[in-house]
Coordinates of C-alpha atoms in Angstrom, one line a residue:
X133 CA 0.0 0.0 0.0
X134 CA 2.8 2.4 0.9
X135 CA 4.6 1.6 -2.4
X136 CA 1.4 2.4 -4.4
X137 CA 1.1 5.7 -2.5
X138 CA 4.7 6.6 -3.3
X139 CA 4.2 5.8 -7.0
X140 CA 1.0 7.9 -7.0
X141 CA 3.0 10.9 -5.6
X142 CA 5.6 10.4 -8.3
X143 CA 3.0 10.5 -11.0
X144 CA 1.3 13.6 -9.6
X145 CA 4.5 15.5 -9.1
X146 CA 4.6 17.3 -12.4
X147 CA 0.8 18.0 -12.2
X148 CA 1.3 19.5 -8.7
X149 CA 4.2 21.7 -9.9
X150 CA 2.2 22.9 -12.9
X151 CA -0.9 23.6 -10.9
X152 CA 0.8 25.4 -8.1
X153 CA 2.8 27.7 -10.3
X154 CA -0.1 29.9 -11.0
X155 CA -3.8 30.2 -10.3
X156 CA -6.0 30.1 -13.3
X157 CA -6.6 33.8 -13.9
X158 CA -9.5 34.7 -16.2
X159 CA -9.1 37.6 -18.5
X160 CA -11.7 38.8 -20.9
X161 CA -10.3 40.3 -24.1
X162 CA -12.2 43.6 -23.7
X163 CA -10.9 44.5 -20.3
X164 CA -8.0 46.5 -21.6
X165 CA -10.2 48.8 -23.7
X166 CA -11.4 50.8 -20.7
X167 CA -7.9 52.3 -20.5
X168 CA -8.0 53.2 -24.1
X169 CA -11.4 54.8 -23.9
X170 CA -10.5 56.8 -20.8
X171 CA -7.2 58.1 -22.2
X172 CA -8.7 59.0 -25.6
X173 CA -11.7 60.7 -23.9
X174 CA -9.3 62.8 -21.8
X175 CA -7.4 64.0 -24.8
X176 CA -10.2 64.5 -27.3
X177 CA -13.3 64.9 -25.2
X178 CA -15.0 62.3 -27.4
X179 CA -16.4 58.9 -26.8
X180 CA -14.8 55.7 -28.2
X181 CA -16.5 52.3 -28.4
X182 CA -15.2 48.9 -29.3
X183 CA -18.0 47.1 -31.1
X184 CA -17.9 43.4 -30.5
X185 CA -21.4 42.1 -31.2
X186 CA -24.5 42.9 -33.4
X187 CA -26.4 44.6 -30.6
X188 CA -23.5 47.1 -30.1
X189 CA -23.2 47.6 -33.9
X190 CA -26.9 48.4 -34.2
X191 CA -26.8 50.9 -31.3
X192 CA -23.8 52.6 -32.8
X193 CA -25.4 52.8 -36.3
X194 CA -28.5 54.4 -34.7
X195 CA -26.4 56.9 -32.8
X196 CA -24.3 57.8 -35.9
X197 CA -27.5 58.4 -37.9
X198 CA -28.7 60.7 -35.1
X199 CA -25.5 62.7 -35.2
X200 CA -25.7 63.1 -39.0
X201 CA -29.4 64.1 -38.9
X202 CA -28.5 67.8 -38.7
X203 CA -28.2 69.7 -41.9
X204 CA -24.6 70.9 -41.4
X205 CA -22.0 68.8 -39.7
X206 CA -19.3 70.5 -37.8
X207 CA -15.7 69.4 -37.2
X208 CA -16.4 68.0 -33.7
X209 CA -19.4 66.0 -34.9
X210 CA -17.4 64.6 -37.8
X211 CA -14.7 63.5 -35.5
X212 CA -17.2 61.8 -33.1
X213 CA -18.8 60.0 -36.0
X214 CA -15.4 58.8 -37.2
X215 CA -14.5 57.4 -33.8
X216 CA -17.7 55.5 -33.7
X217 CA -18.0 54.3 -37.3
X218 CA -14.5 53.9 -38.8
X219 CA -13.8 50.1 -39.2
X220 CA -10.1 50.5 -39.5
X221 CA -10.1 51.9 -35.9
X222 CA -12.1 49.0 -34.7
X223 CA -9.4 46.7 -36.2
X224 CA -6.8 48.6 -34.2
X225 CA -8.9 48.1 -31.0
X226 CA -8.9 44.4 -31.6
X227 CA -5.1 44.4 -31.0
X228 CA -5.8 45.3 -27.4
X229 CA -7.9 42.2 -27.0
X230 CA -5.2 40.1 -28.6
X231 CA -2.5 41.4 -26.2
X232 CA -4.7 40.8 -23.2
X233 CA -5.5 37.3 -24.5
X234 CA -1.7 36.7 -24.8
X235 CA -1.2 37.8 -21.2
X236 CA -4.0 35.4 -20.2
X237 CA -2.2 32.6 -22.1
X238 CA 1.1 33.3 -20.3
X239 CA -0.6 33.2 -16.9
X240 CA -2.0 29.7 -17.4
X241 CA -0.1 26.7 -16.1
X242 CA 1.6 24.6 -18.8
X243 CA -0.3 21.6 -19.9
X244 CA 1.6 18.4 -18.9
X245 CA 2.3 15.7 -21.5
X246 CA 1.1 12.2 -20.9
X247 CA 2.7 9.2 -22.7
X248 CA 1.7 5.5 -22.4
X249 CA 3.6 2.6 -23.8
X250 CA 3.0 -1.2 -23.9
X251 CA 5.5 -3.9 -24.8
X252 CA 5.6 -7.7 -24.6
X253 CA 8.5 -10.0 -24.9
X254 CA 7.8 -13.7 -24.5
X255 CA 5.6 -14.2 -21.5
X256 CA 6.5 -10.8 -20.0
X257 CA 4.4 -7.7 -20.5
X258 CA 5.4 -4.1 -19.7
X259 CA 3.2 -1.0 -19.5
X260 CA 4.7 2.4 -19.0
X261 CA 3.0 5.7 -18.2
X262 CA 4.9 9.0 -18.1
X263 CA 3.6 12.6 -17.3
X264 CA 6.1 15.4 -18.3
X265 CA 6.0 19.1 -17.5
X266 CA 8.2 21.9 -18.8
X267 CA 10.1 23.2 -15.8
X268 CA 11.8 26.1 -17.5
X269 CA 8.5 27.6 -18.6
X270 CA 7.3 27.3 -15.0
X271 CA 10.4 28.9 -13.6
X272 CA 10.3 31.9 -16.0
X273 CA 6.6 32.5 -15.8
X274 CA 6.8 35.7 -13.8
X275 CA 9.3 37.3 -16.2
X276 CA 7.2 36.3 -19.2
X277 CA 4.1 37.8 -17.5
X278 CA 6.1 41.0 -17.0
X279 CA 6.9 41.2 -20.7
X280 CA 3.3 40.4 -21.6
X281 CA 2.0 43.1 -19.3
X282 CA 4.2 45.7 -21.0
X283 CA 2.9 44.5 -24.4
X284 CA -0.6 45.1 -23.2
X285 CA 0.3 48.6 -22.2
X286 CA 1.9 49.1 -25.6
X287 CA -1.2 47.9 -27.4
X288 CA -3.4 50.2 -25.4
X289 CA -1.2 53.2 -26.2
X290 CA -1.1 52.2 -29.8
X291 CA -4.9 52.1 -29.8
X292 CA -4.9 55.6 -28.3
X293 CA -2.5 56.8 -30.9
X294 CA -4.7 55.3 -33.7
X295 CA -7.7 57.1 -32.2
X296 CA -5.8 60.4 -32.1
X297 CA -4.6 59.9 -35.7
X298 CA -8.1 59.2 -36.9
X299 CA -9.4 62.3 -35.1
X300 CA -6.6 64.4 -36.7
X301 CA -7.3 63.0 -40.2
X302 CA -11.0 63.6 -39.9
X303 CA -10.5 67.2 -38.8
X304 CA -8.2 67.8 -41.7
X305 CA -10.6 66.2 -44.2
X306 CA -13.4 68.3 -42.8
X307 CA -11.3 71.5 -43.2
X308 CA -10.4 70.5 -46.7
X309 CA -14.0 69.8 -47.6
X310 CA -15.3 73.1 -46.1
X311 CA -12.6 75.1 -47.7
X312 CA -13.3 73.6 -51.1
X313 CA -17.0 74.4 -50.9
X314 CA -16.1 77.9 -49.7
X315 CA -14.1 78.4 -52.8
X316 CA -16.9 77.1 -54.9
X317 CA -19.3 79.5 -53.2
X318 CA -17.1 82.5 -53.9
X319 CA -16.5 81.5 -57.5
X320 CA -20.2 81.1 -58.1
X321 CA -20.7 84.7 -56.9
X322 CA -17.9 85.9 -59.2
X323 CA -19.3 83.9 -62.1
X324 CA -22.7 85.6 -61.7
X325 CA -21.0 89.0 -61.9
X326 CA -18.9 87.9 -64.9
X327 CA -22.0 86.6 -66.6
X328 CA -23.7 89.9 -66.2
X329 CA -20.7 91.7 -67.6
X330 CA -20.4 89.4 -70.6
X331 CA -24.1 89.9 -71.3
X332 CA -23.8 93.6 -71.0
X333 CA -20.8 93.5 -73.4
X334 CA -22.9 91.6 -75.9
X335 CA -25.7 94.2 -75.8
X336 CA -23.2 97.0 -76.2
X337 CA -21.6 95.2 -79.1
X338 CA -25.0 95.0 -80.9
X339 CA -25.3 98.8 -80.6
X340 CA -21.7 99.3 -81.7
X341 CA -20.7 100.9 -78.4
X342 CA -18.1 98.2 -77.7
X343 CA -15.6 96.7 -80.2
X344 CA -15.6 93.0 -80.8
X345 CA -12.2 92.5 -79.1
X346 CA -13.6 94.0 -75.9
X347 CA -16.6 91.8 -76.1
X348 CA -14.3 88.8 -76.6
X349 CA -12.3 89.7 -73.5
X350 CA -15.4 89.8 -71.3
X351 CA -16.7 86.5 -72.7
X352 CA -13.3 84.8 -72.4
X353 CA -13.1 85.9 -68.8
X354 CA -16.6 84.4 -68.1
X355 CA -15.6 81.2 -69.9
X356 CA -12.4 80.8 -68.0
X357 CA -14.2 81.5 -64.7
X358 CA -16.8 78.8 -65.6
X359 CA -14.0 76.3 -66.1
X360 CA -12.3 77.3 -62.9
X361 CA -15.6 77.0 -61.0
X362 CA -16.2 73.5 -62.5
X363 CA -12.7 72.4 -61.4
X364 CA -13.4 73.8 -57.9
X365 CA -16.7 72.0 -57.6
X366 CA -15.1 68.7 -58.6
X367 CA -12.4 69.2 -56.0
X368 CA -15.0 70.0 -53.4
X369 CA -16.9 66.8 -54.3
X370 CA -13.7 64.7 -54.0
X371 CA -12.8 66.4 -50.7
X372 CA -16.2 65.5 -49.3
X373 CA -15.9 61.9 -50.6
X374 CA -12.6 61.7 -48.7
X375 CA -14.4 63.0 -45.6
X376 CA -17.0 60.2 -46.0
X377 CA -14.2 57.7 -46.2
X378 CA -12.4 58.8 -43.1
X379 CA -15.6 59.0 -41.2
X380 CA -16.5 55.5 -42.3
X381 CA -20.0 56.4 -43.3
X382 CA -22.1 55.1 -46.3
X383 CA -25.7 54.7 -47.5
X384 CA -28.2 57.0 -46.0
X385 CA -25.6 58.6 -43.8
X386 CA -24.2 60.4 -46.8
X387 CA -27.0 63.0 -46.9
X388 CA -25.4 65.5 -44.5
X389 CA -23.8 68.8 -45.7
X390 CA -20.7 70.7 -44.5
X391 CA -20.7 74.4 -43.9
X392 CA -19.8 76.7 -46.9
X393 CA -17.2 78.6 -45.1
X394 CA -14.5 77.9 -42.5
X395 CA -14.5 79.7 -39.1
X396 CA -12.8 83.1 -39.1
X397 CA -9.3 83.6 -37.7
X398 CA -9.2 83.5 -33.9
X399 CA -8.7 86.7 -32.0
X400 CA -6.0 85.1 -29.7
X401 CA -3.5 82.5 -30.7
X402 CA -2.5 79.5 -28.7
X403 CA 0.5 80.0 -26.5
X404 CA 3.1 77.3 -25.6
X405 CA 5.8 78.4 -23.2
X406 CA 7.5 75.1 -23.3
X407 CA 6.3 73.4 -26.5
X408 CA 9.0 70.7 -26.5
X409 CA 8.4 69.7 -22.9
X410 CA 4.6 69.6 -23.6
X411 CA 5.1 67.3 -26.5
X412 CA 7.6 65.0 -24.7
X413 CA 5.1 64.7 -21.9
X414 CA 2.0 64.0 -24.0
X415 CA 3.1 62.3 -27.2
X416 CA 1.6 58.8 -27.2
X417 CA 4.0 57.4 -29.8
X418 CA 6.9 58.4 -27.5
X419 CA 5.3 56.5 -24.6
X420 CA 5.0 53.4 -26.9
X421 CA 8.7 53.6 -27.7
X422 CA 9.5 53.9 -23.9
X423 CA 7.5 50.8 -23.3
X424 CA 9.2 49.0 -26.1
X425 CA 12.5 49.7 -24.4
X426 CA 11.1 48.4 -21.1
X427 CA 9.7 45.3 -22.7
X428 CA 13.1 44.5 -24.3
X429 CA 14.8 45.1 -20.9
X430 CA 12.5 42.6 -19.2
X431 CA 12.9 40.2 -22.2
X432 CA 16.7 40.6 -21.8
X433 CA 16.4 39.4 -18.2
X434 CA 14.5 36.4 -19.5
X435 CA 17.2 35.6 -22.0
X436 CA 19.8 35.9 -19.4
X437 CA 17.9 33.6 -17.0
X438 CA 17.6 30.8 -19.7
X439 CA 21.1 31.3 -21.2
X440 CA 22.5 27.9 -20.2
X441 CA 19.3 25.9 -19.8
X442 CA 16.9 26.5 -22.7
X443 CA 14.8 23.4 -22.4
X444 CA 14.2 21.4 -19.2
X445 CA 11.6 18.9 -18.6
X446 CA 10.5 16.9 -15.5
X447 CA 8.9 13.6 -16.2
X448 CA 7.4 11.1 -13.7
X449 CA 5.4 8.0 -14.1
X450 CA 4.9 4.3 -13.4
X451 CA 6.2 1.2 -15.0
X452 CA 4.1 -1.9 -14.5
X453 CA 5.9 -5.1 -15.5
X454 CA 4.4 -8.6 -15.4
X455 CA 6.8 -11.3 -14.1
X456 CA 6.3 -15.1 -14.2
X457 CA 7.8 -17.1 -11.3
X458 CA 7.9 -20.9 -11.1
X459 CA 6.7 -22.5 -7.9
X460 CA 8.2 -25.5 -6.2
X461 CA 5.4 -27.7 -7.4
X462 CA 6.2 -26.8 -11.0
X463 CA 3.3 -24.4 -11.5
X464 CA 3.8 -20.8 -12.7
X465 CA 2.7 -17.6 -10.8
X466 CA 2.3 -14.2 -12.5
X467 CA 3.1 -11.0 -10.5
X468 CA 2.8 -7.3 -11.4
X469 CA 5.9 -5.4 -10.5
X470 CA 5.3 -1.7 -10.2
X471 CA 8.3 0.7 -10.3
X472 CA 8.5 4.5 -10.3
X473 CA 10.1 6.5 -13.1
X474 CA 11.6 10.0 -12.7
X475 CA 13.4 11.6 -15.7
X476 CA 15.0 15.0 -16.0
X477 CA 16.0 16.0 -19.5
X478 CA 17.9 19.2 -20.5
X479 CA 19.9 20.6 -23.4
X480 CA 23.6 20.3 -22.8
X481 CA 25.3 23.7 -23.8
X482 CA 28.4 22.2 -25.5
X483 CA 28.3 24.0 -28.8
X484 CA 25.8 26.8 -28.1
X485 CA 26.4 28.2 -24.6
X486 CA 23.8 31.0 -25.1
X487 CA 26.4 33.7 -25.5
X488 CA 25.1 34.6 -29.0
X489 CA 21.5 34.9 -27.7
X490 CA 22.7 37.0 -24.9
X491 CA 24.5 39.4 -27.2
X492 CA 21.6 39.5 -29.5
X493 CA 19.3 40.6 -26.7
X494 CA 21.8 43.3 -25.6
X495 CA 22.0 44.7 -29.2
X496 CA 18.2 44.7 -29.5
X497 CA 18.0 46.7 -26.2
X498 CA 20.7 49.1 -27.5
X499 CA 18.8 49.5 -30.8
X500 CA 15.6 50.3 -29.0
X501 CA 17.4 52.8 -26.7
X502 CA 18.8 54.7 -29.7
X503 CA 15.4 54.6 -31.5
X504 CA 13.8 56.1 -28.4
X505 CA 16.4 58.9 -28.3
X506 CA 16.0 59.6 -32.0
X507 CA 12.2 59.6 -31.5
X508 CA 12.5 62.2 -28.8
X509 CA 14.6 64.4 -31.1
X510 CA 12.0 64.1 -33.8
X511 CA 9.2 64.9 -31.4
X512 CA 10.9 68.1 -30.2
X513 CA 11.5 69.2 -33.8
X514 CA 8.0 68.4 -34.9
X515 CA 6.5 70.3 -32.0
X516 CA 8.7 73.4 -32.8
X517 CA 7.9 73.2 -36.5
X518 CA 4.2 72.8 -35.9
X519 CA 4.1 75.8 -33.7
X520 CA 6.1 77.9 -36.1
X521 CA 3.8 76.9 -38.9
X522 CA 0.7 77.7 -36.8
X523 CA 1.9 81.2 -36.0
X524 CA 3.3 81.8 -39.5
X525 CA 0.1 80.7 -41.2
X526 CA -1.9 82.9 -38.9
X527 CA 0.2 86.0 -39.9
X528 CA -0.1 85.1 -43.6
X529 CA -3.9 84.7 -43.4
X530 CA -4.3 87.9 -41.5
X531 CA -2.1 89.7 -44.0
X532 CA -4.3 88.6 -47.0
X533 CA -7.5 89.4 -45.1
X534 CA -6.5 92.8 -43.7
X535 CA -4.2 94.1 -46.5
X536 CA -4.2 92.4 -49.8
X537 CA -7.9 91.8 -50.3
X538 CA -9.0 95.4 -49.2
X539 CA -6.4 96.9 -51.5
X540 CA -7.5 94.8 -54.5
X541 CA -11.1 95.7 -53.7
X542 CA -10.3 99.4 -53.7
X543 CA -8.4 99.1 -57.0
X544 CA -11.3 97.4 -58.7
X545 CA -13.8 99.9 -57.4
X546 CA -11.6 102.8 -58.7
X547 CA -11.0 101.0 -62.0
X548 CA -14.8 100.6 -62.4
X549 CA -15.3 104.3 -61.8
X550 CA -12.7 105.3 -64.4
X551 CA -14.1 102.7 -66.8
X552 CA -17.6 104.2 -66.5
X553 CA -16.0 107.6 -67.2
X554 CA -14.4 106.1 -70.3
X555 CA -10.9 106.6 -68.9
X556 CA -9.9 103.0 -68.2
X557 CA -10.1 100.3 -70.9
X558 CA -12.0 97.0 -70.6
X559 CA -8.7 95.2 -70.6
X560 CA -7.5 97.1 -67.6
X561 CA -10.8 96.6 -65.8
X562 CA -10.6 92.9 -66.4
X563 CA -7.0 92.7 -65.2
X564 CA -8.0 94.4 -61.9
X565 CA -11.0 92.1 -61.5
X566 CA -8.9 89.1 -62.0
X567 CA -6.3 90.4 -59.6
X568 CA -9.0 90.8 -57.0
X569 CA -10.3 87.3 -57.6
X570 CA -6.8 85.9 -57.2
X571 CA -6.3 87.8 -54.0
X572 CA -9.5 86.5 -52.5
X573 CA -8.7 82.9 -53.5
X574 CA -5.2 83.3 -52.0
X575 CA -6.9 84.6 -48.8
X576 CA -9.2 81.6 -48.7
X577 CA -6.3 79.3 -49.2
X578 CA -4.3 81.0 -46.5
X579 CA -7.2 80.6 -44.1
X580 CA -7.4 76.9 -44.9
X581 CA -3.7 76.5 -44.3
X582 CA -4.0 78.1 -40.9
X583 CA -6.8 75.8 -39.8
X584 CA -4.8 72.8 -41.1
X585 CA -1.7 74.1 -39.2
X586 CA -3.9 74.4 -36.1
X587 CA -5.0 70.8 -36.3
X588 CA -1.4 69.7 -37.0
X589 CA -0.2 71.6 -33.9
X590 CA -2.6 69.6 -31.7
X591 CA -1.4 66.4 -33.3
X592 CA 2.2 67.3 -32.8
X593 CA 1.7 68.0 -29.1
X594 CA -0.6 65.1 -28.2
X595 CA 0.0 62.5 -30.9
X596 CA -1.7 61.1 -33.9
X597 CA 0.0 63.4 -36.4
X598 CA 2.5 62.8 -39.3
X599 CA 5.9 64.4 -40.0
X600 CA 6.7 68.0 -39.3
X601 CA 5.4 70.6 -41.7
X602 CA 7.8 71.8 -44.4
X603 CA 7.9 74.8 -46.6
X604 CA 6.2 74.5 -49.9
X605 CA 8.9 75.1 -52.5
X606 CA 7.4 76.2 -55.7
X607 CA 3.8 75.4 -54.6
X608 CA 1.2 76.3 -57.1
X609 CA -1.2 79.0 -55.8
X610 CA -4.9 79.1 -56.6
X611 CA -5.5 81.5 -59.5
X612 CA -8.5 82.2 -61.6
X613 CA -6.5 84.0 -64.3
X614 CA -4.0 81.2 -65.0
X615 CA -0.6 81.8 -66.6
X616 CA -0.4 85.0 -68.6

């Protein structure tokens, strides 16, 4: 009886080790999203939802339809709809669940392996049963859990960064769409005036009061302006289609409109006394890089711990062997002989001592450290460049609004007065009208660039943006007159 008890203990030894290493934690894949939602809400002031079933999807679709029921959709509404409806963002959120599931997996005990064998030689019969458990995986569980926890934090921050990036793209797409329709609205007004002038020129031509060349100039200006308006309308339609795409809406949700003009320039600009420090403190992608360095550091400890012993197994089991003994009277007696088995197997580091793996881990950590330092330099530069672009675009937009457009308007009015007094020719009047049109289009473009720079500054400080803004070398400016 005592021998059977001992054999039972031997068999259960790997199971006891596996079961006592860790309790069976239960993680649900959506537990990590609350962190993402809270962090995104704090930065954006918007709600984020990870849709995981049909009921949630139906509720979100109903809410999106309610947000888009208004006639004109503002930038904040467009961003909120995108955060609820964009499917690419939902795919990014799924990465959080995957990382939490991986953490759950690392926390579970290792499944032992059971092997049974039967053999018979002559009259003898042998049955073997072995249960094996991976000891190294049990010993390194805590470190592997540490690495998995860091990976969860990384996935959460990446999800936050994806949320911020989508919000920035949506705001930029909204600005582009509104600016495009504002240009169309102005060109339509200019086209009405040009149409009236062309019609007047035709009437004067019939009476002989205006030469044909002057009539042709008026009609050519109207024709060119018609083409420019058609191009602007197409650009506005494409810009709105891009907004649809970024927001992730389709079907009946495409019926909304955007305003026909961007907000005016603010009376007071944003002020950052320490723009670099603000960016270093808030940039999500920089926090992800810091966590990558931490994960590699913890992984480096794991590599060092398993440097010499990379695979160790503990196996225990029973061997039952039938033996046949001959009695004194010549008869045979069969007995079951039970013996215990304990095996320990490990890889012998004769050729590979683990030094190469150790150095590889060190170089990976060094690489991540330098990447983090480079990222910090980029973040500083991007923040400075974004703030310079923000203030510079503001000055340019104010200059066009306060100086260039008023002067061109005055010139056109004076030219019209002299034209009515038969002092200025039609050609001069058309030139002044075109110059005023170009000035207004440049002013609208400058206002659009300011609002884009404002959105880029927010992304540069808090995350979700692209590269730093650069000067537009040889950029083509909007012009109704074309190349002369």
